[in-house]
């Protein structure tokens, strides 16, 4: 069985002050063209469809057009979608029952009653059935009513309990989980992250991959860099476009997964994508950067770090005569480094957990114990949710 694995479309996003509408239109059109050419058995989108929980009418229209063009491909290609942390679960799930008639399966919200379960979509190929389990983004507070006798206290507990309550046949059937969380390796190994990704302090939103090991493939969303976590079958596909300067060196691709017979490793193919603009970083003296500018990159999104020891005259204005989409202009010379060193000596930034721990120790004359740390985790999680 062959399917596309997409995530984190972030439709409606801006890169600094530039709208990415045109860039997203072009890249989604390329996905449609690939779908027409390859005709996969399914297209999986693992969350963060939109960049905001209340997307603009323009963003909704763009995603509507994308789904409409996919649904017009014959024979029909099932499209499986979950909500991410940037999405409004209820808004995304709107009209989901109607869309099923067109082979579009939306899972915006997690089950809320004991009778409800994860949405399961069963597809079939020559090797038999494949069950896709759609697990939208969740926090422990979203599912505590399902486990009143033993409510989950962590993200890992919540995800594990949600999977365990499903009657999954791991022995004879191939199973795929679609999920949007921050997963880490069994040994606590952290995946690579970017500036465009937001994580809670203290790692309270981390989920270990131990509960995923029985699945034949896990289609993850949330991280913008394509990578596996603990196993080749547990994979973040990454974004279709570069959404921050920190992603400038990423090679964005379309992930195609092929599942063979039960017990075989999934095959991962990464198809090239062709955005209309790249994201680039340039570092050096202003005169050198202007002189070395290539025609092919003058329309790209450019982040510039100038190393001139003597500040050049109106650097941004000079750069704008050559580059049409400047994201930022930074100065990195001995003078600015000295200022940073002075600031670091005066101010040491700490994460809220560490800051509270220091405050508690100063006031109470002792360290927080394990139970008190757990209470603070819950408080921080509640504040974050609100």
PDB file of C-alpha atoms in Angstrom, residues 35-237:
ATOM      1  CA  UNK A  35      -1.214  12.538  -6.745  1.00  0.00           C
ATOM      2  CA  UNK A  36      -2.497  12.503 -10.316  1.00  0.00           C
ATOM      3  CA  UNK A  37       0.726  10.962 -11.600  1.00  0.00           C
ATOM      4  CA  UNK A  38       1.356   8.361  -8.859  1.00  0.00           C
ATOM      5  CA  UNK A  39      -2.222   7.812  -7.691  1.00  0.00           C
ATOM      6  CA  UNK A  40      -1.428   6.658  -4.132  1.00  0.00           C
ATOM      7  CA  UNK A  41      -3.845   4.512  -2.172  1.00  0.00           C
ATOM      8  CA  UNK A  42      -4.290   7.330   0.372  1.00  0.00           C
ATOM      9  CA  UNK A  43      -3.110  10.786   1.378  1.00  0.00           C
ATOM     10  CA  UNK A  44      -2.452  11.303   5.095  1.00  0.00           C
ATOM     11  CA  UNK A  45      -2.230  14.806   6.600  1.00  0.00           C
ATOM     12  CA  UNK A  46      -0.966  14.664  10.194  1.00  0.00           C
ATOM     13  CA  UNK A  47      -2.212  17.934  11.641  1.00  0.00           C
ATOM     14  CA  UNK A  48      -1.635  21.699  11.639  1.00  0.00           C
ATOM     15  CA  UNK A  49      -3.688  22.272   8.532  1.00  0.00           C
ATOM     16  CA  UNK A  50      -3.919  25.953   9.381  1.00  0.00           C
ATOM     17  CA  UNK A  51      -1.447  28.248  11.104  1.00  0.00           C
ATOM     18  CA  UNK A  52      -4.098  29.709  13.422  1.00  0.00           C
ATOM     19  CA  UNK A  53      -7.044  28.237  15.284  1.00  0.00           C
ATOM     20  CA  UNK A  54      -9.260  30.831  13.593  1.00  0.00           C
ATOM     21  CA  UNK A  55      -7.954  30.820  10.009  1.00  0.00           C
ATOM     22  CA  UNK A  56      -8.679  33.619   7.575  1.00  0.00           C
ATOM     23  CA  UNK A  57     -11.278  33.194   4.830  1.00  0.00           C
ATOM     24  CA  UNK A  58      -8.376  33.207   2.358  1.00  0.00           C
ATOM     25  CA  UNK A  59      -6.710  30.263   4.145  1.00  0.00           C
ATOM     26  CA  UNK A  60      -9.945  28.276   4.323  1.00  0.00           C
ATOM     27  CA  UNK A  61     -10.563  28.872   0.629  1.00  0.00           C
ATOM     28  CA  UNK A  62      -7.082  27.635  -0.265  1.00  0.00           C
ATOM     29  CA  UNK A  63      -7.497  24.407   1.710  1.00  0.00           C
ATOM     30  CA  UNK A  64     -11.000  23.920   0.301  1.00  0.00           C
ATOM     31  CA  UNK A  65      -9.637  24.212  -3.225  1.00  0.00           C
ATOM     32  CA  UNK A  66      -6.852  21.731  -2.389  1.00  0.00           C
ATOM     33  CA  UNK A  67      -9.325  19.122  -1.088  1.00  0.00           C
ATOM     34  CA  UNK A  68     -11.692  19.727  -3.990  1.00  0.00           C
ATOM     35  CA  UNK A  69      -8.998  19.090  -6.586  1.00  0.00           C
ATOM     36  CA  UNK A  70      -7.857  15.948  -4.766  1.00  0.00           C
ATOM     37  CA  UNK A  71     -11.449  14.667  -4.595  1.00  0.00           C
ATOM     38  CA  UNK A  72     -11.838  15.108  -8.363  1.00  0.00           C
ATOM     39  CA  UNK A  73      -9.075  12.579  -9.090  1.00  0.00           C
ATOM     40  CA  UNK A  74     -10.472   9.249 -10.289  1.00  0.00           C
ATOM     41  CA  UNK A  75     -10.498   6.612  -9.006  1.00  0.00           C
ATOM     42  CA  UNK A  76     -10.994   8.396  -5.676  1.00  0.00           C
ATOM     43  CA  UNK A  77      -8.023   8.728  -3.337  1.00  0.00           C
ATOM     44  CA  UNK A  78      -8.986   8.643   0.370  1.00  0.00           C
ATOM     45  CA  UNK A  79      -7.696  11.665   2.302  1.00  0.00           C
ATOM     46  CA  UNK A  80      -7.140  11.152   6.051  1.00  0.00           C
ATOM     47  CA  UNK A  81      -6.771  14.285   8.206  1.00  0.00           C
ATOM     48  CA  UNK A  82      -6.254  14.974  11.907  1.00  0.00           C
ATOM     49  CA  UNK A  83      -6.085  18.260  13.797  1.00  0.00           C
ATOM     50  CA  UNK A  84      -2.833  19.645  15.175  1.00  0.00           C
ATOM     51  CA  UNK A  85      -2.071  22.010  18.026  1.00  0.00           C
ATOM     52  CA  UNK A  86      -2.453  25.038  15.713  1.00  0.00           C
ATOM     53  CA  UNK A  87      -5.911  23.951  14.539  1.00  0.00           C
ATOM     54  CA  UNK A  88      -9.298  24.453  16.111  1.00  0.00           C
ATOM     55  CA  UNK A  89     -10.436  20.840  16.505  1.00  0.00           C
ATOM     56  CA  UNK A  90     -14.143  21.693  16.307  1.00  0.00           C
ATOM     57  CA  UNK A  91     -13.791  23.970  13.284  1.00  0.00           C
ATOM     58  CA  UNK A  92     -11.696  21.442  11.406  1.00  0.00           C
ATOM     59  CA  UNK A  93     -14.232  18.684  12.064  1.00  0.00           C
ATOM     60  CA  UNK A  94     -17.099  20.700  10.585  1.00  0.00           C
ATOM     61  CA  UNK A  95     -19.017  18.750   7.898  1.00  0.00           C
ATOM     62  CA  UNK A  96     -16.863  15.657   8.505  1.00  0.00           C
ATOM     63  CA  UNK A  97     -19.801  13.269   8.048  1.00  0.00           C
ATOM     64  CA  UNK A  98     -20.660  14.776   4.679  1.00  0.00           C
ATOM     65  CA  UNK A  99     -17.041  14.710   3.546  1.00  0.00           C
ATOM     66  CA  UNK A 100     -16.828  10.962   4.185  1.00  0.00           C
ATOM     67  CA  UNK A 101     -19.032  10.502   1.099  1.00  0.00           C
ATOM     68  CA  UNK A 102     -16.137  11.941  -0.893  1.00  0.00           C
ATOM     69  CA  UNK A 103     -13.548   9.739   0.862  1.00  0.00           C
ATOM     70  CA  UNK A 104     -12.272  12.594   3.037  1.00  0.00           C
ATOM     71  CA  UNK A 105     -11.938  11.521   6.675  1.00  0.00           C
ATOM     72  CA  UNK A 106     -11.541  14.280   9.269  1.00  0.00           C
ATOM     73  CA  UNK A 107     -10.689  13.631  12.918  1.00  0.00           C
ATOM     74  CA  UNK A 108     -10.689  16.964  14.698  1.00  0.00           C
ATOM     75  CA  UNK A 109     -11.567  16.022  18.264  1.00  0.00           C
ATOM     76  CA  UNK A 110     -10.546  13.095  20.444  1.00  0.00           C
ATOM     77  CA  UNK A 111     -13.237  10.741  21.846  1.00  0.00           C
ATOM     78  CA  UNK A 112     -15.183  12.293  24.711  1.00  0.00           C
ATOM     79  CA  UNK A 113     -17.354   9.401  25.907  1.00  0.00           C
ATOM     80  CA  UNK A 114     -16.698   5.736  26.660  1.00  0.00           C
ATOM     81  CA  UNK A 115     -18.709   4.774  23.583  1.00  0.00           C
ATOM     82  CA  UNK A 116     -16.545   6.819  21.250  1.00  0.00           C
ATOM     83  CA  UNK A 117     -13.249   5.539  19.832  1.00  0.00           C
ATOM     84  CA  UNK A 118     -10.530   6.778  17.541  1.00  0.00           C
ATOM     85  CA  UNK A 119     -11.713   7.079  13.986  1.00  0.00           C
ATOM     86  CA  UNK A 120     -10.468   4.051  12.055  1.00  0.00           C
ATOM     87  CA  UNK A 121     -10.238   3.972   8.278  1.00  0.00           C
ATOM     88  CA  UNK A 122      -9.660   0.555   6.722  1.00  0.00           C
ATOM     89  CA  UNK A 123      -8.147   0.340   3.245  1.00  0.00           C
ATOM     90  CA  UNK A 124      -7.187  -2.740   1.289  1.00  0.00           C
ATOM     91  CA  UNK A 125      -4.508  -3.785  -1.185  1.00  0.00           C
ATOM     92  CA  UNK A 126      -3.195  -7.084  -2.559  1.00  0.00           C
ATOM     93  CA  UNK A 127      -1.648  -7.970   0.812  1.00  0.00           C
ATOM     94  CA  UNK A 128      -4.868  -7.429   2.749  1.00  0.00           C
ATOM     95  CA  UNK A 129      -6.326  -4.721   4.959  1.00  0.00           C
ATOM     96  CA  UNK A 130      -4.544  -1.760   6.527  1.00  0.00           C
ATOM     97  CA  UNK A 131      -6.176   0.006   9.482  1.00  0.00           C
ATOM     98  CA  UNK A 132      -5.417   3.717   9.838  1.00  0.00           C
ATOM     99  CA  UNK A 133      -6.083   5.087  13.340  1.00  0.00           C
ATOM    100  CA  UNK A 134      -6.579   8.860  13.474  1.00  0.00           C
ATOM    101  CA  UNK A 135      -5.389  10.385  16.770  1.00  0.00           C
ATOM    102  CA  UNK A 136      -5.804  14.199  16.827  1.00  0.00           C
ATOM    103  CA  UNK A 137      -3.564  16.408  18.954  1.00  0.00           C
ATOM    104  CA  UNK A 138      -4.425  16.009  22.629  1.00  0.00           C
ATOM    105  CA  UNK A 139      -3.533  17.180  26.104  1.00  0.00           C
ATOM    106  CA  UNK A 140      -4.121  15.075  29.234  1.00  0.00           C
ATOM    107  CA  UNK A 141      -7.007  17.364  30.197  1.00  0.00           C
ATOM    108  CA  UNK A 142      -8.819  16.517  26.929  1.00  0.00           C
ATOM    109  CA  UNK A 143      -9.268  12.844  27.858  1.00  0.00           C
ATOM    110  CA  UNK A 144      -9.401  12.718  31.661  1.00  0.00           C
ATOM    111  CA  UNK A 145     -13.168  12.106  31.608  1.00  0.00           C
ATOM    112  CA  UNK A 146     -12.506   8.830  29.771  1.00  0.00           C
ATOM    113  CA  UNK A 147     -10.286   7.578  32.600  1.00  0.00           C
ATOM    114  CA  UNK A 148     -11.919   8.871  35.757  1.00  0.00           C
ATOM    115  CA  UNK A 149     -10.567   6.065  37.950  1.00  0.00           C
ATOM    116  CA  UNK A 150      -6.991   6.537  36.738  1.00  0.00           C
ATOM    117  CA  UNK A 151      -6.744   9.844  34.853  1.00  0.00           C
ATOM    118  CA  UNK A 152      -3.556  10.475  32.833  1.00  0.00           C
ATOM    119  CA  UNK A 153      -1.165  12.964  34.403  1.00  0.00           C
ATOM    120  CA  UNK A 154       1.251  13.333  31.491  1.00  0.00           C
ATOM    121  CA  UNK A 155       1.136  13.533  27.726  1.00  0.00           C
ATOM    122  CA  UNK A 156       2.757  10.090  27.489  1.00  0.00           C
ATOM    123  CA  UNK A 157       0.090   8.590  29.750  1.00  0.00           C
ATOM    124  CA  UNK A 158      -2.700  10.218  27.773  1.00  0.00           C
ATOM    125  CA  UNK A 159      -1.469   8.965  24.388  1.00  0.00           C
ATOM    126  CA  UNK A 160      -0.723   5.478  25.728  1.00  0.00           C
ATOM    127  CA  UNK A 161      -4.160   5.143  27.335  1.00  0.00           C
ATOM    128  CA  UNK A 162      -5.924   6.342  24.178  1.00  0.00           C
ATOM    129  CA  UNK A 163      -4.126   3.719  22.102  1.00  0.00           C
ATOM    130  CA  UNK A 164      -4.628   0.917  24.631  1.00  0.00           C
ATOM    131  CA  UNK A 165      -8.402   1.392  24.718  1.00  0.00           C
ATOM    132  CA  UNK A 166      -8.564   0.510  21.008  1.00  0.00           C
ATOM    133  CA  UNK A 167      -8.930  -3.147  20.083  1.00  0.00           C
ATOM    134  CA  UNK A 168      -5.966  -3.234  17.694  1.00  0.00           C
ATOM    135  CA  UNK A 169      -4.983  -6.485  16.018  1.00  0.00           C
ATOM    136  CA  UNK A 170      -1.187  -6.182  15.930  1.00  0.00           C
ATOM    137  CA  UNK A 171      -0.602  -9.840  15.090  1.00  0.00           C
ATOM    138  CA  UNK A 172      -2.262 -10.295  11.729  1.00  0.00           C
ATOM    139  CA  UNK A 173      -3.220  -6.826  10.447  1.00  0.00           C
ATOM    140  CA  UNK A 174      -1.107  -3.906   9.304  1.00  0.00           C
ATOM    141  CA  UNK A 175      -1.765  -0.809  11.384  1.00  0.00           C
ATOM    142  CA  UNK A 176      -0.887   2.838  10.821  1.00  0.00           C
ATOM    143  CA  UNK A 177      -1.236   5.534  13.475  1.00  0.00           C
ATOM    144  CA  UNK A 178      -1.619   9.194  12.478  1.00  0.00           C
ATOM    145  CA  UNK A 179      -0.620  11.468  15.360  1.00  0.00           C
ATOM    146  CA  UNK A 180       0.428  15.050  16.094  1.00  0.00           C
ATOM    147  CA  UNK A 181       2.525  15.233  19.286  1.00  0.00           C
ATOM    148  CA  UNK A 182       6.104  15.883  20.367  1.00  0.00           C
ATOM    149  CA  UNK A 183       7.541  12.358  20.467  1.00  0.00           C
ATOM    150  CA  UNK A 184      10.949  11.481  21.883  1.00  0.00           C
ATOM    151  CA  UNK A 185      12.983   8.277  21.739  1.00  0.00           C
ATOM    152  CA  UNK A 186      12.720   5.574  24.408  1.00  0.00           C
ATOM    153  CA  UNK A 187      16.069   6.675  25.839  1.00  0.00           C
ATOM    154  CA  UNK A 188      14.937  10.284  26.014  1.00  0.00           C
ATOM    155  CA  UNK A 189      16.621  11.172  22.725  1.00  0.00           C
ATOM    156  CA  UNK A 190      15.198  14.446  21.457  1.00  0.00           C
ATOM    157  CA  UNK A 191      14.419  14.959  17.771  1.00  0.00           C
ATOM    158  CA  UNK A 192      15.759  17.971  15.902  1.00  0.00           C
ATOM    159  CA  UNK A 193      13.602  21.071  16.260  1.00  0.00           C
ATOM    160  CA  UNK A 194      13.389  24.507  14.637  1.00  0.00           C
ATOM    161  CA  UNK A 195      12.665  28.060  15.753  1.00  0.00           C
ATOM    162  CA  UNK A 196       9.233  27.834  14.142  1.00  0.00           C
ATOM    163  CA  UNK A 197       8.140  25.094  16.564  1.00  0.00           C
ATOM    164  CA  UNK A 198       6.817  25.933  20.014  1.00  0.00           C
ATOM    165  CA  UNK A 199       7.256  23.609  22.990  1.00  0.00           C
ATOM    166  CA  UNK A 200       6.208  23.910  26.592  1.00  0.00           C
ATOM    167  CA  UNK A 201       8.769  24.414  29.316  1.00  0.00           C
ATOM    168  CA  UNK A 202      10.234  21.504  31.188  1.00  0.00           C
ATOM    169  CA  UNK A 203       9.373  19.039  28.433  1.00  0.00           C
ATOM    170  CA  UNK A 204       5.903  18.365  29.841  1.00  0.00           C
ATOM    171  CA  UNK A 205       4.458  17.842  26.356  1.00  0.00           C
ATOM    172  CA  UNK A 206       6.915  15.068  25.463  1.00  0.00           C
ATOM    173  CA  UNK A 207       5.561  11.616  24.575  1.00  0.00           C
ATOM    174  CA  UNK A 208       7.847   8.581  24.535  1.00  0.00           C
ATOM    175  CA  UNK A 209       7.570   6.263  21.561  1.00  0.00           C
ATOM    176  CA  UNK A 210       7.169   3.083  23.621  1.00  0.00           C
ATOM    177  CA  UNK A 211       3.430   3.020  22.963  1.00  0.00           C
ATOM    178  CA  UNK A 212       4.013   3.156  19.182  1.00  0.00           C
ATOM    179  CA  UNK A 213       6.354   0.203  18.653  1.00  0.00           C
ATOM    180  CA  UNK A 214       3.653  -2.267  17.569  1.00  0.00           C
ATOM    181  CA  UNK A 215       2.433  -0.138  14.669  1.00  0.00           C
ATOM    182  CA  UNK A 216       3.656  -0.907  11.167  1.00  0.00           C
ATOM    183  CA  UNK A 217       4.015   2.813  10.486  1.00  0.00           C
ATOM    184  CA  UNK A 218       3.399   5.978  12.502  1.00  0.00           C
ATOM    185  CA  UNK A 219       2.700   9.111  10.457  1.00  0.00           C
ATOM    186  CA  UNK A 220       3.695  12.024  12.672  1.00  0.00           C
ATOM    187  CA  UNK A 221       3.117  15.744  12.468  1.00  0.00           C
ATOM    188  CA  UNK A 222       4.386  18.636  14.615  1.00  0.00           C
ATOM    189  CA  UNK A 223       8.085  18.936  13.769  1.00  0.00           C
ATOM    190  CA  UNK A 224       9.140  20.765  10.624  1.00  0.00           C
ATOM    191  CA  UNK A 225      12.224  18.703   9.797  1.00  0.00           C
ATOM    192  CA  UNK A 226      11.795  15.271   8.199  1.00  0.00           C
ATOM    193  CA  UNK A 227      13.190  12.609  10.557  1.00  0.00           C
ATOM    194  CA  UNK A 228      12.540   9.290  12.244  1.00  0.00           C
ATOM    195  CA  UNK A 229      12.203   8.921  16.013  1.00  0.00           C
ATOM    196  CA  UNK A 230      13.638   5.731  17.492  1.00  0.00           C
ATOM    197  CA  UNK A 231      12.607   3.622  14.494  1.00  0.00           C
ATOM    198  CA  UNK A 232      12.409   4.085  10.704  1.00  0.00           C
ATOM    199  CA  UNK A 233       8.680   3.285  10.958  1.00  0.00           C
ATOM    200  CA  UNK A 234       8.006   6.201  13.344  1.00  0.00           C
ATOM    201  CA  UNK A 235       8.491   9.286  11.244  1.00  0.00           C
ATOM    202  CA  UNK A 236       7.945  13.012  10.986  1.00  0.00           C
ATOM    203  CA  UNK A 237       7.544  13.928   7.321  1.00  0.00           C
TER     204      UNK A 237
END
